[in-house]
Coordinates of N, CA and C in Angstrom, one line a residue:
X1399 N 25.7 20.3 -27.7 CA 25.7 21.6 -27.0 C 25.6 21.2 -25.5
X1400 N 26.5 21.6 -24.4 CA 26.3 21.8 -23.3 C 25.4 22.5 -22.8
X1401 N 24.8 22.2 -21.5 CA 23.7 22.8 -20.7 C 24.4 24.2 -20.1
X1402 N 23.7 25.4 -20.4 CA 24.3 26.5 -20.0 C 23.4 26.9 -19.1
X1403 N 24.0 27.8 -17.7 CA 22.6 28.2 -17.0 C 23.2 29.4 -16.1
X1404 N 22.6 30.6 -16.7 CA 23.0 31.9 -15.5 C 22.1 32.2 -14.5
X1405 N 22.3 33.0 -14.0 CA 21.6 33.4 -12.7 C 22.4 32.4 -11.3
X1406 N 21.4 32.4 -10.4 CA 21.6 31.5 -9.0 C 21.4 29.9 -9.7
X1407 N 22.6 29.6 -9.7 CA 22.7 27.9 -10.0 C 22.4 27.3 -8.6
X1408 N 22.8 27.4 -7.7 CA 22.3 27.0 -6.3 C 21.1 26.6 -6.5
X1409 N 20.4 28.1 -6.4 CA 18.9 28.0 -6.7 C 18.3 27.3 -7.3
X1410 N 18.9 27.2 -8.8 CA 18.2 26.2 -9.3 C 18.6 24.8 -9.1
X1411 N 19.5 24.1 -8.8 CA 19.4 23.2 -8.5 C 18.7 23.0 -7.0
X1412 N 18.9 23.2 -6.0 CA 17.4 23.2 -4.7 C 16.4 23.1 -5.7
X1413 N 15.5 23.9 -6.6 CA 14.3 24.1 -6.6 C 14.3 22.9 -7.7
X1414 N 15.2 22.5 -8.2 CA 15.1 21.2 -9.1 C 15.3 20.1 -8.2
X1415 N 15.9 20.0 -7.0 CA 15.7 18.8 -6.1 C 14.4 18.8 -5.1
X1416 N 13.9 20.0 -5.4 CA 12.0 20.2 -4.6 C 11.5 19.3 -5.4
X1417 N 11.6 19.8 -6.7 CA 10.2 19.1 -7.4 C 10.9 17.8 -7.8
X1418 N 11.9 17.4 -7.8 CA 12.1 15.9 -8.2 C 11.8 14.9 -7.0
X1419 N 11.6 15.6 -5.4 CA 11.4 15.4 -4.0 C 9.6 14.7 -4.3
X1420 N 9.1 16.0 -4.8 CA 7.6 15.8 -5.1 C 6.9 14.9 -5.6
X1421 N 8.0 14.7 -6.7 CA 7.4 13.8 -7.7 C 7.7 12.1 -7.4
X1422 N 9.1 12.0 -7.0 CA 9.5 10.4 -7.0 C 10.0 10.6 -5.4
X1423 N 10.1 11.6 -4.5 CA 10.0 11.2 -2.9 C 11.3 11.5 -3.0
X1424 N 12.7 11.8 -1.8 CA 13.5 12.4 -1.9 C 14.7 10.9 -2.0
X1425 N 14.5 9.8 -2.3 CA 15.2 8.8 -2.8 C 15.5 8.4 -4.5
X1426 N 14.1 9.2 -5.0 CA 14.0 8.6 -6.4 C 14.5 10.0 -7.3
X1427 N 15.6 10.3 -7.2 CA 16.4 10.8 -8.0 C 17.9 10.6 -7.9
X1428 N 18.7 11.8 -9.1 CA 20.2 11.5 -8.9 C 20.8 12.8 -8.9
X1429 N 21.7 13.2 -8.4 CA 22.4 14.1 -8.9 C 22.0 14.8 -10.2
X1430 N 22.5 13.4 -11.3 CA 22.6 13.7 -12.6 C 21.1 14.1 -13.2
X1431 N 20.3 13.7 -12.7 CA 18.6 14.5 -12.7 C 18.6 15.7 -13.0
X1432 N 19.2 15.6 -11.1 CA 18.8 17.4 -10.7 C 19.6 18.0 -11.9
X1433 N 20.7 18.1 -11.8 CA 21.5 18.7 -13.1 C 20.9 18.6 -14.7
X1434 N 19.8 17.5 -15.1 CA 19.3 17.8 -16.1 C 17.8 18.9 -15.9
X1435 N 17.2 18.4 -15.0 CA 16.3 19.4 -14.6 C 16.4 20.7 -14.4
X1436 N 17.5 20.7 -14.1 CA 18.0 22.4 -13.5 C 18.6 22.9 -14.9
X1437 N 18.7 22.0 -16.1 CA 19.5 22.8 -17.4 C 21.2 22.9 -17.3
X1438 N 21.7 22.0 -15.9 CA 23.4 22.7 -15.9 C 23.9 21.2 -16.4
X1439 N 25.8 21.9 -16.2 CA 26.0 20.4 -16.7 C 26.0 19.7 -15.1
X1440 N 26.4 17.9 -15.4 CA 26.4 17.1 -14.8 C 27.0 17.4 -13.1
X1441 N 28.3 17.9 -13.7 CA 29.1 18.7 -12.2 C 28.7 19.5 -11.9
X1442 N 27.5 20.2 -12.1 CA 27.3 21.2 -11.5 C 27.0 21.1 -9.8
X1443 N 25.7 20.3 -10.1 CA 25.8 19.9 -8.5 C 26.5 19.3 -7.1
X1444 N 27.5 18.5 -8.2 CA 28.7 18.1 -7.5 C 29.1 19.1 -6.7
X1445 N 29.9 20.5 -7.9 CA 30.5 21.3 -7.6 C 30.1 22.5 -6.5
X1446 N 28.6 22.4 -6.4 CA 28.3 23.5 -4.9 C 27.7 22.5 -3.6
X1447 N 27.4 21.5 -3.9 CA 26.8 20.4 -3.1 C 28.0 19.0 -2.3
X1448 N 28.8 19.1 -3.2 CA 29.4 17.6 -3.4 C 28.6 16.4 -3.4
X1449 N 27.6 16.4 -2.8 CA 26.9 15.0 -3.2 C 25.4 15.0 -3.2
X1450 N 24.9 14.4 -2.7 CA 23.2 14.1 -2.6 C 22.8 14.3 -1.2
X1451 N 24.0 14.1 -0.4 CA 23.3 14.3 1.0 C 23.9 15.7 1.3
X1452 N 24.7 16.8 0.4 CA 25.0 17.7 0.5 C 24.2 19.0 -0.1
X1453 N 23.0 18.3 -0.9 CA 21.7 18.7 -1.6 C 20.6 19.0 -0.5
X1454 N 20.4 17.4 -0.5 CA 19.6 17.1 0.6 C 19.3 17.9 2.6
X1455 N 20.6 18.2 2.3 CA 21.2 18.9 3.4 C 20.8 20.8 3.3
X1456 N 21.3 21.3 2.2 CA 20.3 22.3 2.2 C 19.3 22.8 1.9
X1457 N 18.1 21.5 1.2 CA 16.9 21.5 1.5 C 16.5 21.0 2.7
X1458 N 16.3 20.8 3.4 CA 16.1 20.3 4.7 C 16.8 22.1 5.6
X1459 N 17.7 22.8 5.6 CA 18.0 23.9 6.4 C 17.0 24.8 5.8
X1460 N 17.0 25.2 4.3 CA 15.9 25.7 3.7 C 14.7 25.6 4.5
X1461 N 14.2 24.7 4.3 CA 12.6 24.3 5.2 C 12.5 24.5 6.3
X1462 N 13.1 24.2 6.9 CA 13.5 24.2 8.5 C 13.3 25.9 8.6
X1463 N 13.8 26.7 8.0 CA 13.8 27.9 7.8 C 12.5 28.6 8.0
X1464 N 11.8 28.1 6.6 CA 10.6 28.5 6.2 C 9.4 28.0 7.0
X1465 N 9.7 27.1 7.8 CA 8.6 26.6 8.7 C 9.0 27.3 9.7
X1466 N 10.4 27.0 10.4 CA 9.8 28.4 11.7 C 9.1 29.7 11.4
X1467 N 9.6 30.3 10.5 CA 8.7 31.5 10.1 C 7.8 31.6 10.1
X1468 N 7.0 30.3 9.2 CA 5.4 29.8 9.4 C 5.1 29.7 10.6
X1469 N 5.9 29.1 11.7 CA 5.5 28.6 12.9 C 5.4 29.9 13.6
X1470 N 6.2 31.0 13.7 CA 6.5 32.1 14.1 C 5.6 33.0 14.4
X1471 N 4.5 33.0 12.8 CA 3.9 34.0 12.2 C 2.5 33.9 13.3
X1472 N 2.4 32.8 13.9 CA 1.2 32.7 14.6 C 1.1 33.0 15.9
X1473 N 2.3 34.1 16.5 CA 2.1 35.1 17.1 C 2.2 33.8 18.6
X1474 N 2.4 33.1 18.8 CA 2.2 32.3 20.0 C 1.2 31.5 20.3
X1475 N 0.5 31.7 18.9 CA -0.8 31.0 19.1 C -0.8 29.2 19.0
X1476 N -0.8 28.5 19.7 CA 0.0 27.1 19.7 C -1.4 26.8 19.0
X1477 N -2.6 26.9 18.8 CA -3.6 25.8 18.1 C -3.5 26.5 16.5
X1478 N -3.1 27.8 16.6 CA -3.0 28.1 15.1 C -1.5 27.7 14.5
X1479 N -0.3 27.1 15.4 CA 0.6 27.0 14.8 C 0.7 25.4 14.6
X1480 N -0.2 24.9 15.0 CA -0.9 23.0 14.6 C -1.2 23.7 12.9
X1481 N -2.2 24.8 13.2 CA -2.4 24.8 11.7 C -1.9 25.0 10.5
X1482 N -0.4 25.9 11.1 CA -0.1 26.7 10.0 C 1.5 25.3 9.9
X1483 N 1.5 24.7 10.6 CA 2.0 23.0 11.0 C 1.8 22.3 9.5
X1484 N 0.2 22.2 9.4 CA -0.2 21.6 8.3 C 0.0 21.8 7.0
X1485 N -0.6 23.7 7.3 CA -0.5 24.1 5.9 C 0.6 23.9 5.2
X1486 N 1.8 24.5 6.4 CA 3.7 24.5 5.8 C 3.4 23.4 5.2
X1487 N 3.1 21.4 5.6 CA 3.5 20.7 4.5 C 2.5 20.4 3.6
X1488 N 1.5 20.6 3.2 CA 0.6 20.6 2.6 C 1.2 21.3 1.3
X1489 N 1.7 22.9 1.5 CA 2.0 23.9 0.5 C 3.3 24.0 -0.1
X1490 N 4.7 22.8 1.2 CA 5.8 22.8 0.8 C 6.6 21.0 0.8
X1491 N 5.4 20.2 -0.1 CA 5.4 19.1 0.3 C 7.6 18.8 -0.1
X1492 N 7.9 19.2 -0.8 CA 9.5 19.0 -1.2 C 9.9 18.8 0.4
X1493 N 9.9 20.2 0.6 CA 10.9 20.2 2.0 C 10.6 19.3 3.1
X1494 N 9.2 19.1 3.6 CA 8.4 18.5 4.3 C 8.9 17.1 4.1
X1495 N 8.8 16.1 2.9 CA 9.3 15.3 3.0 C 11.1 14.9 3.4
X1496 N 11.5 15.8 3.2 CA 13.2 15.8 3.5 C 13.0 16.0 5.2
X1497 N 12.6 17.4 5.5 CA 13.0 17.9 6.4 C 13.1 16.6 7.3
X1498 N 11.5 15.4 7.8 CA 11.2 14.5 9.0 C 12.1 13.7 8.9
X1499 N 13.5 13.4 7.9 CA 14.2 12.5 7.6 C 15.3 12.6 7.5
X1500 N 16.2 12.9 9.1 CA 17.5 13.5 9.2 C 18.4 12.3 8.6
X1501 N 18.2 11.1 8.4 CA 18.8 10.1 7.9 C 19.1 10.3 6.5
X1502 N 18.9 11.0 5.5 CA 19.3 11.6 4.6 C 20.1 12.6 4.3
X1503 N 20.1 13.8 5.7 CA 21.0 14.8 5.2 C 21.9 14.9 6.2
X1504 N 22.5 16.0 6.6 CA 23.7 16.3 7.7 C 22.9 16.9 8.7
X1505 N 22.2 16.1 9.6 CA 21.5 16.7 10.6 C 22.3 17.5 11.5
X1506 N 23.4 17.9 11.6 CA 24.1 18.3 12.6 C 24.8 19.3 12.2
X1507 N 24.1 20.0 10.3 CA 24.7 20.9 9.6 C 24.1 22.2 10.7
X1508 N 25.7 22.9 11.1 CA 25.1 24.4 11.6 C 23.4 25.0 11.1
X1509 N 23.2 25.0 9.4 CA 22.2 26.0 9.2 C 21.0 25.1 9.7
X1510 N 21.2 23.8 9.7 CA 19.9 22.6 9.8 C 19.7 23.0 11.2
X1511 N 20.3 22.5 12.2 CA 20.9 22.6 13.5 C 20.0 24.0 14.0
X1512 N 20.3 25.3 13.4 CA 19.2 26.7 14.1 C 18.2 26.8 13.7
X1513 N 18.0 26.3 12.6 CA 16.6 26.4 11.7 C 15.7 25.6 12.8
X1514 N 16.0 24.2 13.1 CA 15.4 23.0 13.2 C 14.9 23.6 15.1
X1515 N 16.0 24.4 15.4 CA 15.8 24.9 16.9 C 14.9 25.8 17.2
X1516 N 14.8 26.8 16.2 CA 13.5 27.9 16.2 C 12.4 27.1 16.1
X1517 N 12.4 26.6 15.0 CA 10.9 25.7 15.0 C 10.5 24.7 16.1
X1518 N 11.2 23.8 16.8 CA 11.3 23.1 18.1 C 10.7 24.5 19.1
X1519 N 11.8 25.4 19.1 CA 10.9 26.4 20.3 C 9.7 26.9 20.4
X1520 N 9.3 27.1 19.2 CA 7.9 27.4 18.9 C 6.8 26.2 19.4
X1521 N 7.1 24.6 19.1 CA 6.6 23.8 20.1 C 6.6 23.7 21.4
X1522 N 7.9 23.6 21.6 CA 8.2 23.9 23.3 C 7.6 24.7 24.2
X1523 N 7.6 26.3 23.5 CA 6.8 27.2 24.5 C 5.0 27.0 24.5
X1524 N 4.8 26.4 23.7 CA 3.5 26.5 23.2 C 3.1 25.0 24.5
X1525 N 3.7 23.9 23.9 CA 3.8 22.8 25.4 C 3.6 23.1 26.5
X1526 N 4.6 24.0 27.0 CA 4.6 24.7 28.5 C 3.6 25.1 28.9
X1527 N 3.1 25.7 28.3 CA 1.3 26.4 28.0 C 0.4 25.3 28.8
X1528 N 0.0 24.2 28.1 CA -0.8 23.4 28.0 C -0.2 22.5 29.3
X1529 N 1.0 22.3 29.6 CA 1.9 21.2 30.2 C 1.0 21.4 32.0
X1530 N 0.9 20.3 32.8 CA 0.8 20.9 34.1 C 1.6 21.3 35.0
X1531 N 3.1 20.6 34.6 CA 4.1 20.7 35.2 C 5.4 20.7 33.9
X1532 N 6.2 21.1 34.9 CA 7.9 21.1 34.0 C 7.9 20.1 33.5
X1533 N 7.8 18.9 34.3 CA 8.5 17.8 34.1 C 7.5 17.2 33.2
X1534 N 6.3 17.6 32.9 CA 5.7 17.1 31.7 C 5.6 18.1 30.3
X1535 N 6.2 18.9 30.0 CA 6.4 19.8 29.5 C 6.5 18.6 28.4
X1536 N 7.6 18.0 27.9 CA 7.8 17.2 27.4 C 7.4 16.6 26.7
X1537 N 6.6 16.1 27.7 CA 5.6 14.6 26.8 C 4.5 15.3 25.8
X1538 N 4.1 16.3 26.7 CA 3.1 17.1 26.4 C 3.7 17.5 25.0
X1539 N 4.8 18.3 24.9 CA 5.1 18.8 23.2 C 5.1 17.5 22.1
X1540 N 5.7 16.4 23.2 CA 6.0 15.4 22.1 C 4.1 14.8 21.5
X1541 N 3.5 14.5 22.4 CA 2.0 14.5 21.9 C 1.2 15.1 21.4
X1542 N 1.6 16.5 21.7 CA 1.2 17.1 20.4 C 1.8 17.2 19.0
X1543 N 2.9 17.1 18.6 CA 4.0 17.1 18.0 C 3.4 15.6 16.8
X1544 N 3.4 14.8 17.5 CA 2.8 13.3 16.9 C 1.9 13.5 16.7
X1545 N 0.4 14.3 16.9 CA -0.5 14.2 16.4 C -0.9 15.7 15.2
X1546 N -0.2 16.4 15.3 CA 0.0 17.3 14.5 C 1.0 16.6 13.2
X1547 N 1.7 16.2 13.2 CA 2.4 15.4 12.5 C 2.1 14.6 11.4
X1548 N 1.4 13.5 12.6 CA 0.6 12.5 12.0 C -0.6 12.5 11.2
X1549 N -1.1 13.9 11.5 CA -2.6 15.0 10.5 C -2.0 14.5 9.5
X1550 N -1.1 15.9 9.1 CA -0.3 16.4 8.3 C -0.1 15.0 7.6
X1551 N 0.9 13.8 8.0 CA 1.4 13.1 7.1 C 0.1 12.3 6.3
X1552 N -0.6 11.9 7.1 CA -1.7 11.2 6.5 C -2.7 11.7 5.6
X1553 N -2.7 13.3 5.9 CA -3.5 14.4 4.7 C -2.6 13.8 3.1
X1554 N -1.3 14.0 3.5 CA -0.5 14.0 2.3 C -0.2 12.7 1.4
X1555 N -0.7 12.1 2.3 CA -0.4 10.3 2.3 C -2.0 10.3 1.0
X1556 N -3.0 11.0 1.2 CA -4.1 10.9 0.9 C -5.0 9.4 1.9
X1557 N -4.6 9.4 3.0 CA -5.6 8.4 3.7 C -6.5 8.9 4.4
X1558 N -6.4 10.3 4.5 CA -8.4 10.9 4.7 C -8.8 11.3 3.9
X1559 N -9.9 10.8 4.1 CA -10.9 10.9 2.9 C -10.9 12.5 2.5
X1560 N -10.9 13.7 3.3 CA -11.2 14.6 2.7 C -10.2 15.3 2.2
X1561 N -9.1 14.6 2.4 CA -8.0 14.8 1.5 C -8.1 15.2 -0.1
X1562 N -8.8 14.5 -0.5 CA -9.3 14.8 -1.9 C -9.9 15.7 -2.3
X1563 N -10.7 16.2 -1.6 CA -12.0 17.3 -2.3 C -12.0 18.2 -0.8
X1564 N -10.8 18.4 0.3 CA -11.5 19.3 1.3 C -10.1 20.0 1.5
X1565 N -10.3 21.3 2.1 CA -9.5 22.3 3.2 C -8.7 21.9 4.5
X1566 N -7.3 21.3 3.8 CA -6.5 20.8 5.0 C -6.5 21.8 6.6
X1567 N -6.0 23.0 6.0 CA -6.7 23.9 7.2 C -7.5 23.5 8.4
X1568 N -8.8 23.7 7.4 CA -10.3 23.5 7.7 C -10.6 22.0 8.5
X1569 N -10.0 21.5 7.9 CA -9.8 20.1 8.8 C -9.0 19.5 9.5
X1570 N -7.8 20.5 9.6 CA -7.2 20.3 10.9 C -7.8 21.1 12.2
X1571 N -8.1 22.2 11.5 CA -8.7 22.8 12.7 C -10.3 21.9 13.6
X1572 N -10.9 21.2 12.8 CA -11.7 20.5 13.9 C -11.3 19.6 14.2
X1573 N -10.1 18.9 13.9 CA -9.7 17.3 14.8 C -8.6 18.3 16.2
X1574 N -7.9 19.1 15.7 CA -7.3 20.1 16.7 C -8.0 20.3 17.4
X1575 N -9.3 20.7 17.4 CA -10.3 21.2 18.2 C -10.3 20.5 19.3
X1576 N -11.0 19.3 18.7 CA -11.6 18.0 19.4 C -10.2 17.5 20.4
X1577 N -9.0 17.3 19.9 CA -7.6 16.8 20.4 C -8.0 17.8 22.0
X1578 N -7.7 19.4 21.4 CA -7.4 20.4 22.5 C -8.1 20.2 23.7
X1579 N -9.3 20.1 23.4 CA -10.4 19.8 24.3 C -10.8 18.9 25.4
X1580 N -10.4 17.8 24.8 CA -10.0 16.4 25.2 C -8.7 16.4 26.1
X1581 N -7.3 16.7 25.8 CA -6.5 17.0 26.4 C -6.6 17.9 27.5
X1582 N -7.2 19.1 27.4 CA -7.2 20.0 28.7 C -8.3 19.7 29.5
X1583 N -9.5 19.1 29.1 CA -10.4 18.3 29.8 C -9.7 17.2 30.9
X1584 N -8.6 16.4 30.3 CA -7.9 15.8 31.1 C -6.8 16.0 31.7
X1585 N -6.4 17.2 31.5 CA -5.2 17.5 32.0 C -5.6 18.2 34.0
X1586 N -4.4 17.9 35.0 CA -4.6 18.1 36.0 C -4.7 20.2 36.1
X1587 N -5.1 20.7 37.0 CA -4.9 21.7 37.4 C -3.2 22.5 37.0
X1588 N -3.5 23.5 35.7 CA -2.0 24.0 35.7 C -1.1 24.3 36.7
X1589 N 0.1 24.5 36.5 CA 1.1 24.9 37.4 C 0.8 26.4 38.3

């Protein structure tokens, strides 16, 4: 008996390359996986994807998506959008791992491409903020960017300890704290 599957085959195959992302990381599957995971046949994925980096490609715009919105939702608040930073990969570890790894999909796909740009702006203006000048605007996003990042990856990594038994949130928000503090302690007189 062939694999039969109605509704959004799309759909389910994405949501069958999330969790196969989750479980073996966004290398350790195949095509022919997602297609048994998802219940269709073998071409299926072929046929709306053509390949794995055509998969890969719209999970990664997907996410991109859903994180600006995340990023969005925090109203311009740049220390709650560190947090809501974390939560997105904490709560959407699939996409999270695709999204940081344009080397896998069509970074230069249109939907990747606007998605990936809202969420960038949401850093950017929030930088400017904090930045003392234009010309450090920059650095300033990218340092925060890296250590927001670097939370997030290492939460998920399990290499803090309270990774295990604590509120990624909750503990982004005191090392954020402590970062913020420290940074504008040092930072020269704003613009």
């Amino acid at each position: 008996m062939s694999p039969y599957h109605h509704g959004n085959l799309r759909r389910a195959i994405i949501d069958a390359a999330l969790t196969a992302t989750e479980e073996a990381g966004p290398s350790g599957w195949s095509l022919r996986e997602l297609a048994r995971r998802a219940g269709v046949s073998h071409t299926a994925p072929v046929h709306h994807f053509g390949d794995k980096t055509g998969v890969l490609t719209a999970v990664a715009a997907e996410g991109y998506r859903l994180f600006a919105d995340a990023l969005e939702q925090t109203a311009g608040d740049f220390f709650e959008a560190g947090v809501a930073y974390v939560r997105f990969a904490e709560q959407n570890r699939g996409y999270f791992d695709v999204m940081f790894r344009p080397d896998l999909y069509r970074a230069d796909d249109p939907a990747v491409t606007a998605a990936r740009e809202r969420a960038r702006g949401v850093l950017v203006t929030g930088a400017r903020g904090l930045s003392p000048t234009p010309e450090q605007d920059r650095a300033v996003m990218l340092g925060v960017w890296s250590i927001v990042h670097g939370f997030a990856s290492l939460w998920l990594s399990g290499a803090i300890t309270e990774s295990t038994t604590g509120d990624a949130a909750t503990t982004a928000r005191s090392v954020f704290q402590v970062m913020l503090d420290q940074l504008l302690r040092n930072l020269p007189p704003s613009r």
